[in-house]
Short mmCIF file of C-alpha atoms in Angstrom, two decimals:
data_model
loop_
_atom_site.label_atom_id
_atom_site.label_comp_id
_atom_site.label_asym_id
_atom_site.label_seq_id
_atom_site.Cartn_x
_atom_site.Cartn_y
_atom_site.Cartn_z
CA UNK A 1 -6.75 50.82 45.07
CA UNK A 2 -3.41 52.19 43.91
CA UNK A 3 -1.57 49.60 46.04
CA UNK A 4 -3.66 46.84 44.48
CA UNK A 5 -2.79 48.03 40.97
CA UNK A 6 0.90 48.08 41.85
CA UNK A 7 0.59 44.55 43.27
CA UNK A 8 -0.88 43.14 40.05
CA UNK A 9 1.69 45.03 37.98
CA UNK A 10 4.48 43.35 39.94
CA UNK A 11 2.82 39.94 39.55
CA UNK A 12 2.48 40.35 35.79
CA UNK A 13 6.05 41.59 35.50
CA UNK A 14 7.31 38.57 37.44
CA UNK A 15 5.32 36.24 35.19
CA UNK A 16 6.89 37.81 32.13
CA UNK A 17 10.35 37.45 33.61
CA UNK A 18 9.85 33.73 34.23
CA UNK A 19 8.21 33.02 30.85
CA UNK A 20 10.44 31.00 28.54
CA UNK A 21 11.28 32.10 25.03
CA UNK A 22 10.50 29.62 22.22
CA UNK A 23 14.17 28.63 21.97
CA UNK A 24 14.51 28.19 25.74
CA UNK A 25 11.39 26.06 25.79
CA UNK A 26 12.73 23.84 23.00
CA UNK A 27 16.10 23.52 24.73
CA UNK A 28 14.40 22.32 27.92
CA UNK A 29 11.84 19.98 26.35
CA UNK A 30 13.57 16.86 27.70
CA UNK A 31 14.32 18.39 31.09
CA UNK A 32 11.00 19.89 32.19
CA UNK A 33 8.04 17.93 33.62
CA UNK A 34 5.17 17.60 31.15
CA UNK A 35 2.91 19.73 33.34
CA UNK A 36 5.43 22.58 33.32
CA UNK A 37 5.92 22.29 29.56
CA UNK A 38 2.17 22.57 29.10
CA UNK A 39 2.00 25.62 31.34
CA UNK A 40 4.89 27.30 29.51
CA UNK A 41 3.27 26.66 26.14
CA UNK A 42 0.02 28.27 27.22
CA UNK A 43 1.93 31.45 28.10
CA UNK A 44 3.32 31.82 24.58
CA UNK A 45 1.77 34.35 22.25
CA UNK A 46 0.46 33.04 18.89
CA UNK A 47 3.54 34.53 17.22
CA UNK A 48 5.93 32.82 19.66
CA UNK A 49 4.11 29.52 19.27
CA UNK A 50 4.47 29.78 15.50
CA UNK A 51 8.18 30.48 15.98
CA UNK A 52 8.52 27.45 18.26
CA UNK A 53 6.91 25.13 15.72
CA UNK A 54 9.33 26.34 13.04
CA UNK A 55 12.45 25.81 15.17
CA UNK A 56 14.82 22.88 14.62
CA UNK A 57 17.43 21.56 17.02
CA UNK A 58 21.00 20.57 16.16
CA UNK A 59 19.79 17.24 14.75
CA UNK A 60 17.16 18.95 12.61
CA UNK A 61 14.31 17.68 14.76
CA UNK A 62 11.14 19.66 15.47
CA UNK A 63 9.48 20.56 18.76
CA UNK A 64 6.38 18.59 17.77
CA UNK A 65 8.43 15.45 17.12
CA UNK A 66 10.18 15.89 20.47
CA UNK A 67 6.82 16.17 22.26
CA UNK A 68 5.48 13.07 20.50
CA UNK A 69 8.59 11.12 21.52
CA UNK A 70 7.84 12.08 25.12
CA UNK A 71 4.39 10.55 24.54
CA UNK A 72 2.92 13.80 25.87
CA UNK A 73 -0.23 13.38 23.79
CA UNK A 74 -2.27 16.25 25.30
CA UNK A 75 0.52 18.69 24.43
CA UNK A 76 0.91 17.18 20.96
CA UNK A 77 -2.83 17.61 20.37
CA UNK A 78 -2.61 21.22 21.59
CA UNK A 79 0.17 21.90 19.09
CA UNK A 80 -1.79 20.21 16.32
CA UNK A 81 -4.80 22.42 17.01
CA UNK A 82 -2.55 25.48 16.93
CA UNK A 83 -0.97 25.01 13.54
CA UNK A 84 1.56 22.17 13.90
CA UNK A 85 1.95 19.94 10.83
CA UNK A 86 2.02 16.25 11.78
CA UNK A 87 3.20 15.29 8.29
CA UNK A 88 6.17 17.66 8.09
CA UNK A 89 9.44 15.74 7.88
CA UNK A 90 12.03 16.76 10.49
CA UNK A 91 15.25 14.79 10.98
CA UNK A 92 13.82 12.10 8.72
CA UNK A 93 10.65 11.59 10.79
CA UNK A 94 7.10 12.90 10.85
CA UNK A 95 5.10 13.31 14.03
CA UNK A 96 2.38 11.15 12.49
CA UNK A 97 4.73 8.22 11.86
CA UNK A 98 6.18 8.55 15.35
CA UNK A 99 2.68 8.56 16.81
CA UNK A 100 1.89 5.31 15.00
CA UNK A 101 5.06 3.70 16.34
CA UNK A 102 4.38 4.94 19.88
CA UNK A 103 0.67 4.09 19.74
CA UNK A 104 -0.58 7.65 20.28
CA UNK A 105 -4.04 6.83 18.95
CA UNK A 106 -5.81 10.17 19.41
CA UNK A 107 -2.97 12.19 17.92
CA UNK A 108 -2.61 9.96 14.85
CA UNK A 109 -6.32 10.08 14.10
CA UNK A 110 -6.51 13.84 14.70
CA UNK A 111 -3.60 14.30 12.30
CA UNK A 112 -5.41 12.35 9.58
CA UNK A 113 -8.66 14.20 10.10
CA UNK A 114 -6.87 17.54 10.04
CA UNK A 115 -4.85 17.10 6.86
CA UNK A 116 -6.07 18.25 3.46
CA UNK A 117 -3.22 16.60 1.54
CA UNK A 118 -4.09 12.90 1.50
CA UNK A 119 -2.53 12.36 -1.91
CA UNK A 120 0.68 14.17 -1.00
CA UNK A 121 0.94 12.36 2.34
CA UNK A 122 -0.07 8.94 1.04
CA UNK A 123 3.34 7.26 1.53
CA UNK A 124 3.41 8.48 5.14
CA UNK A 125 -0.13 7.22 5.72
CA UNK A 126 0.83 3.78 4.43
CA UNK A 127 3.87 3.84 6.70
CA UNK A 128 1.44 4.55 9.53
CA UNK A 129 -0.58 1.47 8.59
CA UNK A 130 2.59 -0.64 8.60
CA UNK A 131 3.77 0.68 11.96
CA UNK A 132 0.32 0.25 13.49
CA UNK A 133 0.23 -3.38 12.36
CA UNK A 134 3.73 -4.04 13.69
CA UNK A 135 2.65 -2.66 17.05
CA UNK A 136 -0.50 -4.82 17.10
CA UNK A 137 -2.71 -1.75 16.90
CA UNK A 138 -4.97 -3.11 14.19
CA UNK A 139 -7.77 -0.75 15.14
CA UNK A 140 -5.56 2.22 14.30
CA UNK A 141 -4.57 0.59 11.02
CA UNK A 142 -8.21 0.15 10.06
CA UNK A 143 -9.08 3.75 10.90
CA UNK A 144 -6.20 5.00 8.76
CA UNK A 145 -7.51 2.88 5.91
CA UNK A 146 -11.03 4.19 6.39
CA UNK A 147 -9.86 7.81 6.41
CA UNK A 148 -7.85 7.38 3.21
CA UNK A 149 -10.33 5.29 1.24
CA UNK A 150 -10.33 7.67 -1.74
CA UNK A 151 -6.56 7.68 -2.04
CA UNK A 152 -5.72 3.98 -2.15
CA UNK A 153 -5.11 3.50 -5.86
CA UNK A 154 -1.31 3.63 -5.63
CA UNK A 155 -0.64 1.68 -2.44
CA UNK A 156 3.11 1.25 -1.94
CA UNK A 157 5.21 -1.79 -1.00
CA UNK A 158 4.62 -0.78 2.61
CA UNK A 159 1.03 -1.98 2.36
CA UNK A 160 2.27 -5.34 1.10
CA UNK A 161 4.53 -5.71 4.13
CA UNK A 162 1.61 -4.72 6.34
CA UNK A 163 -0.49 -7.40 4.66
CA UNK A 164 2.07 -10.07 5.49
CA UNK A 165 2.19 -8.88 9.10
CA UNK A 166 -1.60 -8.95 9.29
CA UNK A 167 -1.59 -12.55 8.07
CA UNK A 168 1.02 -13.49 10.67
CA UNK A 169 -1.16 -11.88 13.33
CA UNK A 170 -4.14 -13.89 12.00
CA UNK A 171 -6.22 -10.75 11.57
CA UNK A 172 -8.45 -11.68 8.64
CA UNK A 173 -10.42 -8.43 8.68
CA UNK A 174 -7.34 -6.21 8.50
CA UNK A 175 -5.86 -8.44 5.79
CA UNK A 176 -8.97 -8.06 3.67
CA UNK A 177 -9.01 -4.29 4.29
CA UNK A 178 -5.42 -4.11 3.06
CA UNK A 179 -6.24 -6.17 -0.01
CA UNK A 180 -9.13 -3.88 -0.85
CA UNK A 181 -6.71 -0.99 -0.38
CA UNK A 182 -4.37 -2.22 -3.11
CA UNK A 183 -1.92 -4.46 -1.27
CA UNK A 184 -0.32 -7.14 -3.46
CA UNK A 185 -2.03 -10.48 -2.92
CA UNK A 186 1.14 -12.32 -3.93
CA UNK A 187 3.71 -10.11 -2.18
CA UNK A 188 6.70 -12.06 -0.88
CA UNK A 189 8.77 -11.52 2.24
CA UNK A 190 12.50 -12.18 2.69
CA UNK A 191 11.93 -15.95 2.79
CA UNK A 192 9.96 -15.90 -0.44
CA UNK A 193 6.71 -16.56 1.41
CA UNK A 194 3.45 -15.05 0.22
CA UNK A 195 0.56 -14.13 2.53
CA UNK A 196 -1.13 -17.39 1.52
CA UNK A 197 1.94 -19.51 2.32
CA UNK A 198 2.25 -17.78 5.69
CA UNK A 199 -1.42 -18.33 6.47
CA UNK A 200 -1.26 -22.05 5.67
CA UNK A 201 2.04 -22.49 7.52
CA UNK A 202 0.38 -20.92 10.57
CA UNK A 203 -2.64 -23.20 10.24
CA UNK A 204 -4.75 -20.09 9.73
CA UNK A 205 -7.55 -21.28 7.47
CA UNK A 206 -9.60 -18.16 8.30
CA UNK A 207 -7.16 -16.09 6.27
CA UNK A 208 -6.13 -18.73 3.75
CA UNK A 209 -9.63 -19.37 2.42
CA UNK A 210 -10.45 -15.74 1.50
CA UNK A 211 -6.99 -15.28 -0.03
CA UNK A 212 -7.55 -18.26 -2.32
CA UNK A 213 -11.04 -17.00 -3.14
CA UNK A 214 -9.56 -13.61 -4.07
CA UNK A 215 -7.10 -15.25 -6.45
CA UNK A 216 -3.88 -15.86 -4.50
CA UNK A 217 -1.32 -17.84 -6.51
CA UNK A 218 -1.02 -21.32 -4.95
CA UNK A 219 2.02 -22.25 -7.06
CA UNK A 220 4.53 -19.65 -5.83
CA UNK A 221 7.47 -21.34 -4.06
CA UNK A 222 9.16 -20.07 -0.92
CA UNK A 223 12.92 -20.34 -0.34
CA UNK A 224 12.50 -24.01 0.62
CA UNK A 225 10.65 -24.81 -2.56
CA UNK A 226 7.29 -25.23 -0.82
CA UNK A 227 4.09 -23.98 -2.40
CA UNK A 228 0.87 -23.22 -0.56
CA UNK A 229 -0.63 -26.42 -1.94
CA UNK A 230 2.30 -28.54 -0.74
CA UNK A 231 2.12 -27.03 2.74
CA UNK A 232 -1.63 -27.61 2.89
CA UNK A 233 -1.03 -31.27 2.00
CA UNK A 234 1.60 -31.65 4.73
CA UNK A 235 -0.80 -30.23 7.30
CA UNK A 236 -3.56 -32.57 6.18
#
């Protein structure tokens, strides 16, 4: 019995010796296999995990952001459940925005459902909509809109850019969701084109008709001097 106790004492001591400190774990985040990172994280005490989440590397980046960039979604979700803030800015990025760019669906939605600061995080949420649209993840964009329905009154220019991208992608349902969310019906892109001009130029009557019904200005000219009405006439 005594020998058995000594054996387990040695095993536990060895485990402690091989356990990484929060700083060591952060330093090796890009070098360790995901499975080993996960195992090392589980060995951290709650205090050490809190320390790890507060650490920043030389570039000012966070451990959570680094994990999201690795697309290690299970680990990112584990961190989120253990106190990580997906909306905290580190090195100019938030984990939520990165997740939208990298199409980490579960993490992005969990971040939205876990936050209590919709108003404070509204610009980041709109950025998430924009990035989701750019990456053709319209389902994610719609879910973000649904989760933030009470906080849409002051939609930023980002939502207008997302609207134009939705029109280009011929996604009428997302376009209408964005319009209901406060996007500018007559927003212009770098060529002076409005969502309506883009829809007609693409031959997308599915989107053009509801835009006109909602009051889109048919007389705005793009950089070539074309209006939506002129383009519609050219296309017959």
